[in-house]
GROMACS .gro file of C-alpha atoms in nm:
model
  437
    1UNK     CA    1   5.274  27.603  33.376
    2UNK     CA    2   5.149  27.665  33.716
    3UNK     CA    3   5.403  27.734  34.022
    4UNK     CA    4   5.260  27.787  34.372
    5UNK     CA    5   5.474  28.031  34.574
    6UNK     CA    6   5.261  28.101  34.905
    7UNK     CA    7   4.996  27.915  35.094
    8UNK     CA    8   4.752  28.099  35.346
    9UNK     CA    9   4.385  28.096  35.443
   10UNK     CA   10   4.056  28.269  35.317
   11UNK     CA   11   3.701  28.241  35.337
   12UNK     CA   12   3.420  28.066  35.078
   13UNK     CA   13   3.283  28.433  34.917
   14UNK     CA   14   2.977  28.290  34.961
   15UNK     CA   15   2.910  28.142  35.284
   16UNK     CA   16   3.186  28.248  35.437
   17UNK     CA   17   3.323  27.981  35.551
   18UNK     CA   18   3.730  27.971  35.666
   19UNK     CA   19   3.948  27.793  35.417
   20UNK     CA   20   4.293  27.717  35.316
   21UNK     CA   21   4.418  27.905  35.033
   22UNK     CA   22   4.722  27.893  34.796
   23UNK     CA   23   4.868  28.201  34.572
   24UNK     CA   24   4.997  28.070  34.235
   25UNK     CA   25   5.111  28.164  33.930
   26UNK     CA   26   4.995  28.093  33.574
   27UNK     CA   27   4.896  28.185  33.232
   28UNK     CA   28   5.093  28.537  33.339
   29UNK     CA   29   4.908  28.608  33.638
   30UNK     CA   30   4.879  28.552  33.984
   31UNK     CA   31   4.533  28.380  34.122
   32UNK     CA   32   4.448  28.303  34.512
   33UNK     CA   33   4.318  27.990  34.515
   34UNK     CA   34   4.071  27.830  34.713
   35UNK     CA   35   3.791  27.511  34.744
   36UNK     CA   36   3.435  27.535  34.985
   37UNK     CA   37   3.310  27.178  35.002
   38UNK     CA   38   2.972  27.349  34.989
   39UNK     CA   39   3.032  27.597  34.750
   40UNK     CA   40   3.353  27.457  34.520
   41UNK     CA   41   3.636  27.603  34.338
   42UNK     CA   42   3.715  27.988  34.341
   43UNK     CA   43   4.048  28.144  34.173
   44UNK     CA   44   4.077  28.520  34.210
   45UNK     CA   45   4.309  28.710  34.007
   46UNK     CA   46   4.548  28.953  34.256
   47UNK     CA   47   4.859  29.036  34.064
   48UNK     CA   48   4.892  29.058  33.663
   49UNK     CA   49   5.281  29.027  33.708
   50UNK     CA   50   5.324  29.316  33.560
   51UNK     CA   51   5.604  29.349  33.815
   52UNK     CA   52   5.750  29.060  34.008
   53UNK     CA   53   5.572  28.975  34.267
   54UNK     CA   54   5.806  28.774  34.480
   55UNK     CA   55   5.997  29.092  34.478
   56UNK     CA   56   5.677  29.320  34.570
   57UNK     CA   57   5.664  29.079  34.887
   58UNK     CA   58   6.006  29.111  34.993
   59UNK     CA   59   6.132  28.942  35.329
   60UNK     CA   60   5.755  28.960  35.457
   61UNK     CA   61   5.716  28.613  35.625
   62UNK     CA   62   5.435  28.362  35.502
   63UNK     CA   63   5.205  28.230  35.679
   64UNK     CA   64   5.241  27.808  35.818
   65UNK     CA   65   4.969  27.605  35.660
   66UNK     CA   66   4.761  27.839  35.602
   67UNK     CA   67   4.717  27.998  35.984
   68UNK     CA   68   4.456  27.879  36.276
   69UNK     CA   69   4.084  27.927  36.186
   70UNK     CA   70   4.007  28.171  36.464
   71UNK     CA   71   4.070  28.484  36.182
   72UNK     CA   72   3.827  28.637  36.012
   73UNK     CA   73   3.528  28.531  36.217
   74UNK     CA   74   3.689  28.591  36.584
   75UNK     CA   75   3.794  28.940  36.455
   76UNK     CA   76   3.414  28.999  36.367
   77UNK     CA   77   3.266  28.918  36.683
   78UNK     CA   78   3.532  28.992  36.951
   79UNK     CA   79   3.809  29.227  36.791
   80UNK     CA   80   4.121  29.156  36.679
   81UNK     CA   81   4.244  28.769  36.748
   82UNK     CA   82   4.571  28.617  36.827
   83UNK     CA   83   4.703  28.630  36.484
   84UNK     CA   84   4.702  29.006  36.464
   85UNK     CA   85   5.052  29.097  36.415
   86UNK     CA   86   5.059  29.481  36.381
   87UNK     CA   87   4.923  29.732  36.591
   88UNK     CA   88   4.695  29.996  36.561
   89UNK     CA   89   4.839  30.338  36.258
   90UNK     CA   90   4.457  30.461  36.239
   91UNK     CA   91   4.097  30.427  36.440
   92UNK     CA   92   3.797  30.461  36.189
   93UNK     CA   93   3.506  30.586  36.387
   94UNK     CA   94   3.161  30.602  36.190
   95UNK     CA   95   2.958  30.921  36.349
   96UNK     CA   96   2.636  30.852  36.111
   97UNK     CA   97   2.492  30.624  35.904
   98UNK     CA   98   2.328  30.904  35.673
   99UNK     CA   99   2.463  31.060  35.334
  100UNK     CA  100   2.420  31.340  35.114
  101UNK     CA  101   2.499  31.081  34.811
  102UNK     CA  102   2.396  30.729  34.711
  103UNK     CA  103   2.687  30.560  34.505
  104UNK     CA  104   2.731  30.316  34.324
  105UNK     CA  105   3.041  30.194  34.450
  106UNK     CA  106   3.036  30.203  34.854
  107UNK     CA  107   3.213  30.017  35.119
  108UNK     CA  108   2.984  30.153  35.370
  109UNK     CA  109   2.650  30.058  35.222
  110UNK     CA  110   2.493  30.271  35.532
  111UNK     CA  111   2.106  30.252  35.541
  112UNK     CA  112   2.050  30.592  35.689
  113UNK     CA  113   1.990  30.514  36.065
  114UNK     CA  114   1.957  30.753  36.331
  115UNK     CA  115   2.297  30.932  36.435
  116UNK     CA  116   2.529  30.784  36.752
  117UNK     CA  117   2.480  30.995  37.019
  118UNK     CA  118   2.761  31.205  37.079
  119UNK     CA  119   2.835  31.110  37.473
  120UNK     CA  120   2.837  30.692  37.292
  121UNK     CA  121   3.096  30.822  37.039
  122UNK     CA  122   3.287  31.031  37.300
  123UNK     CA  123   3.305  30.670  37.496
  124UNK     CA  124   3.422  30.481  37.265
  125UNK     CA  125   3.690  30.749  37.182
  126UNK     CA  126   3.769  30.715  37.550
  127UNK     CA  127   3.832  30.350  37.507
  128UNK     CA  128   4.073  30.337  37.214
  129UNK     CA  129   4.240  30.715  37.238
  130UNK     CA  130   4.630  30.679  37.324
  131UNK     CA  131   4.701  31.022  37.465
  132UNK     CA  132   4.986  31.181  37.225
  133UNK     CA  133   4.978  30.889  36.951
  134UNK     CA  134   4.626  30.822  36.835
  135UNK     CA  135   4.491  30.911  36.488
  136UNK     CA  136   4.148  30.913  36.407
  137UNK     CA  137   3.958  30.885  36.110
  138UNK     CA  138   3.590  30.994  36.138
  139UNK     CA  139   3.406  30.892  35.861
  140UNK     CA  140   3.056  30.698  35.778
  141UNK     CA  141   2.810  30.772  35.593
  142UNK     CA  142   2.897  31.150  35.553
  143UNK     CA  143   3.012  31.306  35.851
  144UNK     CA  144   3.004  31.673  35.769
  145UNK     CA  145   2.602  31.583  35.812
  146UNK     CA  146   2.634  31.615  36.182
  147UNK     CA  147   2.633  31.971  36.346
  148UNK     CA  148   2.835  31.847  36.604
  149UNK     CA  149   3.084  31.739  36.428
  150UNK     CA  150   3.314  32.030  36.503
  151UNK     CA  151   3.240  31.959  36.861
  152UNK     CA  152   3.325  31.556  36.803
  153UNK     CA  153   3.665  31.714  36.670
  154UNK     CA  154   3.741  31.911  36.988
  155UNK     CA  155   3.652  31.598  37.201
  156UNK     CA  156   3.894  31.365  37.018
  157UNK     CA  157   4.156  31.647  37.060
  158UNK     CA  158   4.077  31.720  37.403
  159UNK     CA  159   4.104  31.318  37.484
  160UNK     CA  160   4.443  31.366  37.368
  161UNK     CA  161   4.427  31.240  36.979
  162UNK     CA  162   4.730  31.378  36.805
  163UNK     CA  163   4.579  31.358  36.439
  164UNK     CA  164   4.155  31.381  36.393
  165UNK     CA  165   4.070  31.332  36.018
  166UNK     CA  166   3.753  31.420  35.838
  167UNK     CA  167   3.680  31.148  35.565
  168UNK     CA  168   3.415  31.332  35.354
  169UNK     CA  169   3.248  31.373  35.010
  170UNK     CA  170   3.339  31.738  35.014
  171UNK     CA  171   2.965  31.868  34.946
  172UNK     CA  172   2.925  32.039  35.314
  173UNK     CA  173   3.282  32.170  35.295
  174UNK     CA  174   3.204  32.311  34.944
  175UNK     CA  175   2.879  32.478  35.066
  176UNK     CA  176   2.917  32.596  35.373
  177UNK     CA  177   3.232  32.808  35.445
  178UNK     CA  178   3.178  32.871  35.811
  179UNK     CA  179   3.087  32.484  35.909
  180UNK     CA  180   3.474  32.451  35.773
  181UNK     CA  181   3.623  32.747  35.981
  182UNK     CA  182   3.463  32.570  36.263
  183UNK     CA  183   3.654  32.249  36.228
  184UNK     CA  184   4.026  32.417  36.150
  185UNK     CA  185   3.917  32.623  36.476
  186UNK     CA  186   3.801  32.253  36.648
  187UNK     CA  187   4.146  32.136  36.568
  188UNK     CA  188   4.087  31.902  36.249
  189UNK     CA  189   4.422  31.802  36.109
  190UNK     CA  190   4.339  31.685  35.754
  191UNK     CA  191   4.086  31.596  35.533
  192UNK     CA  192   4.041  31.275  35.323
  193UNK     CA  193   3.815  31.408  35.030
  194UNK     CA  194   3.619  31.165  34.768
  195UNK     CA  195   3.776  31.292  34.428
  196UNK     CA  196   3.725  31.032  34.158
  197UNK     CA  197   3.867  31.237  33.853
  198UNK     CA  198   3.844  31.617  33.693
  199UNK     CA  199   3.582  31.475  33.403
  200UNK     CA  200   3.249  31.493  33.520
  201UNK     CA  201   3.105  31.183  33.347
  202UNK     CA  202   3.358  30.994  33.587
  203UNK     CA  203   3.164  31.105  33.905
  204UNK     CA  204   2.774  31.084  33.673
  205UNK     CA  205   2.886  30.690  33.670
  206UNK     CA  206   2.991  30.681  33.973
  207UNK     CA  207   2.834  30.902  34.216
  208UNK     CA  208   2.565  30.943  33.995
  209UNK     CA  209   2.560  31.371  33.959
  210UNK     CA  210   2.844  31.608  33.798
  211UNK     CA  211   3.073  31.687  34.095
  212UNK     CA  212   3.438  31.831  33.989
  213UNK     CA  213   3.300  32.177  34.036
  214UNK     CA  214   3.199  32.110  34.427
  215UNK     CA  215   3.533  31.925  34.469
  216UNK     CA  216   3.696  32.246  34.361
  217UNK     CA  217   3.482  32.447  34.577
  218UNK     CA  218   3.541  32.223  34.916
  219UNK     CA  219   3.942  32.250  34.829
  220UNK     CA  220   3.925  32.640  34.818
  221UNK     CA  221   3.755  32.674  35.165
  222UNK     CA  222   3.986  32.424  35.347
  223UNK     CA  223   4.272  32.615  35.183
  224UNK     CA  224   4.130  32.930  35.308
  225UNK     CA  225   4.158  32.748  35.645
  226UNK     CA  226   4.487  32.580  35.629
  227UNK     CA  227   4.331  32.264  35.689
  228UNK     CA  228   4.511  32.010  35.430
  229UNK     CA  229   4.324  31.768  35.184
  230UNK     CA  230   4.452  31.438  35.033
  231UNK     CA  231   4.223  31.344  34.732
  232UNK     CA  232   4.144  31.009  34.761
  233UNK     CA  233   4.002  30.812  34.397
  234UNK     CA  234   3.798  30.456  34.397
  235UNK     CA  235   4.003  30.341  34.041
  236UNK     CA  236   3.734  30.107  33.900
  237UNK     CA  237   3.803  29.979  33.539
  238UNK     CA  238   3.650  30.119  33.257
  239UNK     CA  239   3.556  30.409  33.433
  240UNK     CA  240   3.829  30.614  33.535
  241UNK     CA  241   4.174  30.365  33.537
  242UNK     CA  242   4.223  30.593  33.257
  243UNK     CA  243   4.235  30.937  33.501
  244UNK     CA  244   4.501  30.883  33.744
  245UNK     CA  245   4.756  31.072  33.563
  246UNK     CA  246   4.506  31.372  33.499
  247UNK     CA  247   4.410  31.346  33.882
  248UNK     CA  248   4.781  31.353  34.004
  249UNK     CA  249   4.920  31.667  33.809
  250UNK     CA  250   4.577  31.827  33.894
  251UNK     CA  251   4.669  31.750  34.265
  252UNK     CA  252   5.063  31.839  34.238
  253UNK     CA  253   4.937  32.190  34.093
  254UNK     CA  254   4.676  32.236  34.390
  255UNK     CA  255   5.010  32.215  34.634
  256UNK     CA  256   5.055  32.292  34.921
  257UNK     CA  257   4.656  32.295  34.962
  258UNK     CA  258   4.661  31.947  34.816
  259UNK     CA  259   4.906  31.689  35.041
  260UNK     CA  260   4.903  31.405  34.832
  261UNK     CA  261   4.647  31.162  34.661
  262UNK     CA  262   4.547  30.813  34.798
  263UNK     CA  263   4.443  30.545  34.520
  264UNK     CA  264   4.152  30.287  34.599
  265UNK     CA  265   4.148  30.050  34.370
  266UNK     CA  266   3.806  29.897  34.399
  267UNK     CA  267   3.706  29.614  34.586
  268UNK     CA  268   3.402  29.467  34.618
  269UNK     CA  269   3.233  29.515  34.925
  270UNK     CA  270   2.994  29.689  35.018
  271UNK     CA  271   2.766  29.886  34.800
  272UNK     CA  272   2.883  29.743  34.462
  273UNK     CA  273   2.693  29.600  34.176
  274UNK     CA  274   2.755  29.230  34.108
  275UNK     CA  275   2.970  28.957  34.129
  276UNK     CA  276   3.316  29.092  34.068
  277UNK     CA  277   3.487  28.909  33.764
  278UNK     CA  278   3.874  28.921  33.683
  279UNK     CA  279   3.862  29.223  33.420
  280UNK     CA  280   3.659  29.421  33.710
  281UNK     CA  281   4.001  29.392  33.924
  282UNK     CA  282   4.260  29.665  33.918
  283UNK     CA  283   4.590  29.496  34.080
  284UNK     CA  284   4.813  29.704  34.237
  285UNK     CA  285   5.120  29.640  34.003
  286UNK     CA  286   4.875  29.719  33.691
  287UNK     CA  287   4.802  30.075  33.903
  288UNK     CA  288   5.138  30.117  33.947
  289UNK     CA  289   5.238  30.101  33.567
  290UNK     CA  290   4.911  30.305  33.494
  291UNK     CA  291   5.026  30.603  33.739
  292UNK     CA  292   5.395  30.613  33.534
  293UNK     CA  293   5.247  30.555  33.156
  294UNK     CA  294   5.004  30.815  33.245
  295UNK     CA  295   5.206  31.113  33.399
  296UNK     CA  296   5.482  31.041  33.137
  297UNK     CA  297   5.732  30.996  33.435
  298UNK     CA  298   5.597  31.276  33.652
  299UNK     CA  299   5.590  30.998  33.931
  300UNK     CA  300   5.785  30.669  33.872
  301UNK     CA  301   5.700  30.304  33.967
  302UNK     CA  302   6.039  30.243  34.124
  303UNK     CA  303   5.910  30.554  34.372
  304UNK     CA  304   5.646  30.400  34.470
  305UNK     CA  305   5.726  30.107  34.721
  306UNK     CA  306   5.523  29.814  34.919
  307UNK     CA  307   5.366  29.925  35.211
  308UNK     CA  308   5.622  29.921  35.510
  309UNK     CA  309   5.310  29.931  35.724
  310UNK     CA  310   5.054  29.679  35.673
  311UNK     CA  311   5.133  29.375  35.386
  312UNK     CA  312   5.292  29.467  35.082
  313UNK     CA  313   4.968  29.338  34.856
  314UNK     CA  314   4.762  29.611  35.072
  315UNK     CA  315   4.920  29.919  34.926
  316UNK     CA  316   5.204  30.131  34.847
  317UNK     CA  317   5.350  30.470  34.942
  318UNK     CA  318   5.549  30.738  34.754
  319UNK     CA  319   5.676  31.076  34.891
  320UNK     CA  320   5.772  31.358  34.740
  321UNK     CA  321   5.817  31.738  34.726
  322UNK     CA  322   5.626  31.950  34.492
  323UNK     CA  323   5.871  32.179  34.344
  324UNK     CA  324   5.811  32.533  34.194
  325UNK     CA  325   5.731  32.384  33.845
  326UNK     CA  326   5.465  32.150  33.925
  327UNK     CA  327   5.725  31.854  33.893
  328UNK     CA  328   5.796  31.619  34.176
  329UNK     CA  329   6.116  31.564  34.355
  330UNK     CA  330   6.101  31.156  34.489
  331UNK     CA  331   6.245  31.081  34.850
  332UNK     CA  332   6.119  30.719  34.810
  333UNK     CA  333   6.448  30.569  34.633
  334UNK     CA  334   6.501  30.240  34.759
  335UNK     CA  335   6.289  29.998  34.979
  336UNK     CA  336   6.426  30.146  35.313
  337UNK     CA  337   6.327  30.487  35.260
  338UNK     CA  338   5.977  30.614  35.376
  339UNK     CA  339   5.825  30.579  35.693
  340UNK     CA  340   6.108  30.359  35.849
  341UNK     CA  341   6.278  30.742  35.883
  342UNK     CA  342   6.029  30.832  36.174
  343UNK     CA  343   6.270  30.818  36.454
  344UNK     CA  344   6.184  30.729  36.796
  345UNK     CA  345   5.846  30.525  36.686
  346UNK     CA  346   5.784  30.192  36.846
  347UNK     CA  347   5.632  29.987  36.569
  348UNK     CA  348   5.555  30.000  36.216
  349UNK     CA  349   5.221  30.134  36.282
  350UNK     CA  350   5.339  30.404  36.484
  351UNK     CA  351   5.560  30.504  36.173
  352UNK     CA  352   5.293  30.542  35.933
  353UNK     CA  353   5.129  30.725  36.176
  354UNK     CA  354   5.367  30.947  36.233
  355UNK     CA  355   5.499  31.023  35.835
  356UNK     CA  356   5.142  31.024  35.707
  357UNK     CA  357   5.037  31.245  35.980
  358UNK     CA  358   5.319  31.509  35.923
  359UNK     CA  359   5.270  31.481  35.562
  360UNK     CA  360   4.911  31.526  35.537
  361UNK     CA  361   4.893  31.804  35.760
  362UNK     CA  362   4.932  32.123  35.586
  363UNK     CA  363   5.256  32.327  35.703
  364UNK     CA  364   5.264  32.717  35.534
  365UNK     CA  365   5.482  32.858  35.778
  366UNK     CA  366   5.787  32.705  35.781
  367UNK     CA  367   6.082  32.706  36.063
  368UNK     CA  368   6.338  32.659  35.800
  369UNK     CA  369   6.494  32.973  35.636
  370UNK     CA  370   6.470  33.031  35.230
  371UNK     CA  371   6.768  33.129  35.144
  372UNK     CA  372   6.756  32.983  34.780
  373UNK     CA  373   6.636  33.272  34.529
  374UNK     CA  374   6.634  32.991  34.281
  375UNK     CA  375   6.513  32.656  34.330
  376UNK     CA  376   6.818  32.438  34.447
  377UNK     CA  377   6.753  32.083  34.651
  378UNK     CA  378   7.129  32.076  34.781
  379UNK     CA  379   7.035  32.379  34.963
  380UNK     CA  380   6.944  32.245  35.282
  381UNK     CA  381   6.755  32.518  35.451
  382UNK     CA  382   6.583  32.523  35.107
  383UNK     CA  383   6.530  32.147  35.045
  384UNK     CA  384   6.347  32.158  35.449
  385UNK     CA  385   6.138  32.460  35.380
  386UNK     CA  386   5.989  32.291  35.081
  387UNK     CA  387   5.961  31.961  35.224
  388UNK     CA  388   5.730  32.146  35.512
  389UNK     CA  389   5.521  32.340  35.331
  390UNK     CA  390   5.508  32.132  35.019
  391UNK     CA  391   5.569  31.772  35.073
  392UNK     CA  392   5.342  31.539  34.875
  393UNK     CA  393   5.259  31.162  34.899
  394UNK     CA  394   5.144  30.914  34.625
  395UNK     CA  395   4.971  30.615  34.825
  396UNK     CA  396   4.746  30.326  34.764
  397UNK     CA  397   4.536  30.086  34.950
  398UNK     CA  398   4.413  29.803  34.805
  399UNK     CA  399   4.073  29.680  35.046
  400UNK     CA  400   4.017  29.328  35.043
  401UNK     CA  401   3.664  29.169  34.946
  402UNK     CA  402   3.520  28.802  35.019
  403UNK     CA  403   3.682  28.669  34.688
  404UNK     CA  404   4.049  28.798  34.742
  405UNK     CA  405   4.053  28.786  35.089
  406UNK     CA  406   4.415  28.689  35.233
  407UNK     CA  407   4.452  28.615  35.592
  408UNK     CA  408   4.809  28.658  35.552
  409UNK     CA  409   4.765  29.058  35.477
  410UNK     CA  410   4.440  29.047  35.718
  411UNK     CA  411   4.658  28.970  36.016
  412UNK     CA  412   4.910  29.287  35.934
  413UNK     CA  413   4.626  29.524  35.888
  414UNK     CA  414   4.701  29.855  36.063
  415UNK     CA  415   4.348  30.022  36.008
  416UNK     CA  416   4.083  29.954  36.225
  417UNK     CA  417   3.757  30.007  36.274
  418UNK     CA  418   3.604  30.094  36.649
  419UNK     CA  419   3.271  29.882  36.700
  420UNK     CA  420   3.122  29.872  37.026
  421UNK     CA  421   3.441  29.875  37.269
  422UNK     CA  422   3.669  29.691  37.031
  423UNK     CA  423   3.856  29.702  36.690
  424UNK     CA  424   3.811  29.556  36.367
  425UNK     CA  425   4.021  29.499  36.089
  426UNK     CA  426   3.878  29.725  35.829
  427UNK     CA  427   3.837  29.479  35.583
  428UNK     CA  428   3.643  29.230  35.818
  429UNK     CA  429   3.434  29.497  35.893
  430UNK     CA  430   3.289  29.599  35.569
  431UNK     CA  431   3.357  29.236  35.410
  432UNK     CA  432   3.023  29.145  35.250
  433UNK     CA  433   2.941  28.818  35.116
  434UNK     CA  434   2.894  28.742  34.694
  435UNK     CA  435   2.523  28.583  34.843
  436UNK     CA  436   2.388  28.954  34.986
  437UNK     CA  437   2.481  29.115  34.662
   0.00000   0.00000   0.00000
């Protein structure tokens, strides 16, 4: 029996063309729906019910008939359109096309081109930077390739950005100690590190060398710097959907060094091989069971909650505090926990900045006293100190490709992507068409 329970628009994966959509339900499962006159039929699974997911969507509104036609393809060419409802949590700025690896699995897909100067990156910085509020992601390609790149870090801070964070493979940071000393001194906040699993035939597949050993390296010299690092896994099935229990009490016993971990499940854009099928899919609910059955209860599903940021099919978010025996105290309880807690932000972007960016930025010295000899959460100058020094966050975000692609969840995206004076969804950005595979 099928039941259709939200309509909204998408594009044909293969010529891109806008279309209605529906999400409905069958056979177990939950498909998005959609017809190209050119092209036909497409059904994409997004949710294996594993959880209910009228329940995972909450009171978010649907969308009327689908939406206008002006999103994605406006967003691509002039920034984002008049269906955007959410404003900006994080700027991704790419600083170089070039990369130390060549992946398998890569939104990216960079070809290597000659490096923005750094007075074109400094302007655009100019034109998006919110003095006191912005965060900024630099990324590429890898951006520990650039020399400059502590002075890029220094610029952003000096145009007033209150978080800059480094979005790297780790295999500069692992090598060379004093290029890392000179971003902490810069004024990095936090690094995003590439960290697929602890088995090295997970990174031979997908990175295609053995890797856990430079990870390891590149966490010891930003710990010697006090620069935090949230480990951040592409979960593609069959490879290592298996490994997110073995990353997570790897990363809860790397605390405080460690912040937190941030799942990708895989989408396909990008640098991927093929046309995606179903079983190359990893839902978000099936994560979410996989990240319980797999710690034993270390984290819990009903800890981890929809995204009170962008949609709730784009990701979820968990916090927690590391305590003394590697286990994990939850704060995330109930759906109105989390980010809402940030007083005095404007909007649900500003939120998630503002949580993510005191969570992810690595805290040893603590205002709070200790005066708990033994480990006791009702302490409250206790409970505090640990939360600064060793708070911890399990998140996901779920990128959209051409074949899943939801205009619903496009038009709450919160992470954007600076391009030549404007900003782009992130997902509209990288999106890359089934016919250029």
């Amino acid at each position: 029996m099928e039941k259709m329970i939200r309509e909204t628009g998408s594009i044909c994966p293969i010529c891109g063309r806008r279309l209605r959509a529906e999400i409905a339900v069958r056979n177990g499962a939950t498909y998005l729906d959609k017809s190209c006159p050119e092209h036909g039929d497409f059904s994409v699974l997004i949710w294996k019910n594993k959880k209910s997911i009228l329940s995972w969507y909450g009171d978010t509104a649907p969308m009327e008939g689908g939406g206008s036609f002006d999103c994605p393809a406006v967003c691509a060419e002039s920034g984002l359109c008049s269906e955007h409802k959410n404003g900006t949590c994080c700027v991704v700025l790419e600083v170089t096309e070039r990369c130390t690896l060549h992946c398998r699995y890569c939104f990216a897909d960079k070809k290597g081109g000659p490096d923005t100067l750094f007075e074109e990156l400094r302007r655009e910085m100019a034109g998006f930077v919110v003095p006191g509020r912005t965060l900024v992601q630099l990324s590429g390609g890898e951006p520990t390739l650039r020399d400059d790149l502590p002075e890029l870090v220094a610029s952003a801070k000096g145009l007033g950005c209150k978080y800059v964070q480094l979005n790297s493979n780790g295999l500069r940071l692992a090598e060379d100690e004093a290029y890392v000393k000179k971003l902490a001194e810069a004024g990095l906040s936090f690094v995003f590190m590439q960290f697929d699993g602890t088995d090295d035939g997970i990174y031979k597949k997908l990175r295609g060398m053995p890797l856990f050993a430079v990870k390891e390296r590149a966490l010891a010299n930003c710990a010697k710097y006090n620069l935090g690092v949230t480990l951040v896994p592409t979960v593609v099935p069959g490879v290592n959907d298996s490994a997110v229990g073995d990353i997570l009490r790897y990363a809860a016993g790397k605390s405080p060094a460690v912040r937190g971990v941030h799942f990708q499940p895989v989408a396909h854009l990008g640098r991927i091989p093929g046309v995606p099928r179903d079983d190359s899919r990893l839902t978000l609910d099936e994560l979410l069971c996989a990240i319980e059955e797999q710690t034993n209860g270390l984290v819990k599903a009903e800890n981890l909650l929809p995204s009170q940021c962008d949609h709730p099919l784009c990701g979820f978010h968990g916090d927690f505090i590391v305590k003394r025996d590697g286990t994990l105290y939850p704060l995330t309880k109930k759906r109105s926990d989390g980010p809402s807690c940030c007083c005095g932000a404007e909007s649900p972007a500003d939120k998630n900045r503002e949580f993510v960016g005191r969570r992810w930025q690595r805290n040893d010295n603590s205002c709070y006293g200790t005066s708990s000899v033994v480990e006791d959460m009702s302490d409250l100058d206790y409970f505090l100190s640990r939360l600064s020094t060793n708070g911890f966050t399990v998140t996901a975000m779920a990128f959209q490709d051409a074949g899943n692609l939801d205009v619903e969840r496009l038009r709450l995206c919160s992470l954007h992507v600076a391009k030549n004076g404007k900003l782009v969804p992130f997902c509209v950005n990288y999106l890359t068409l089934w016919n250029d595979k």
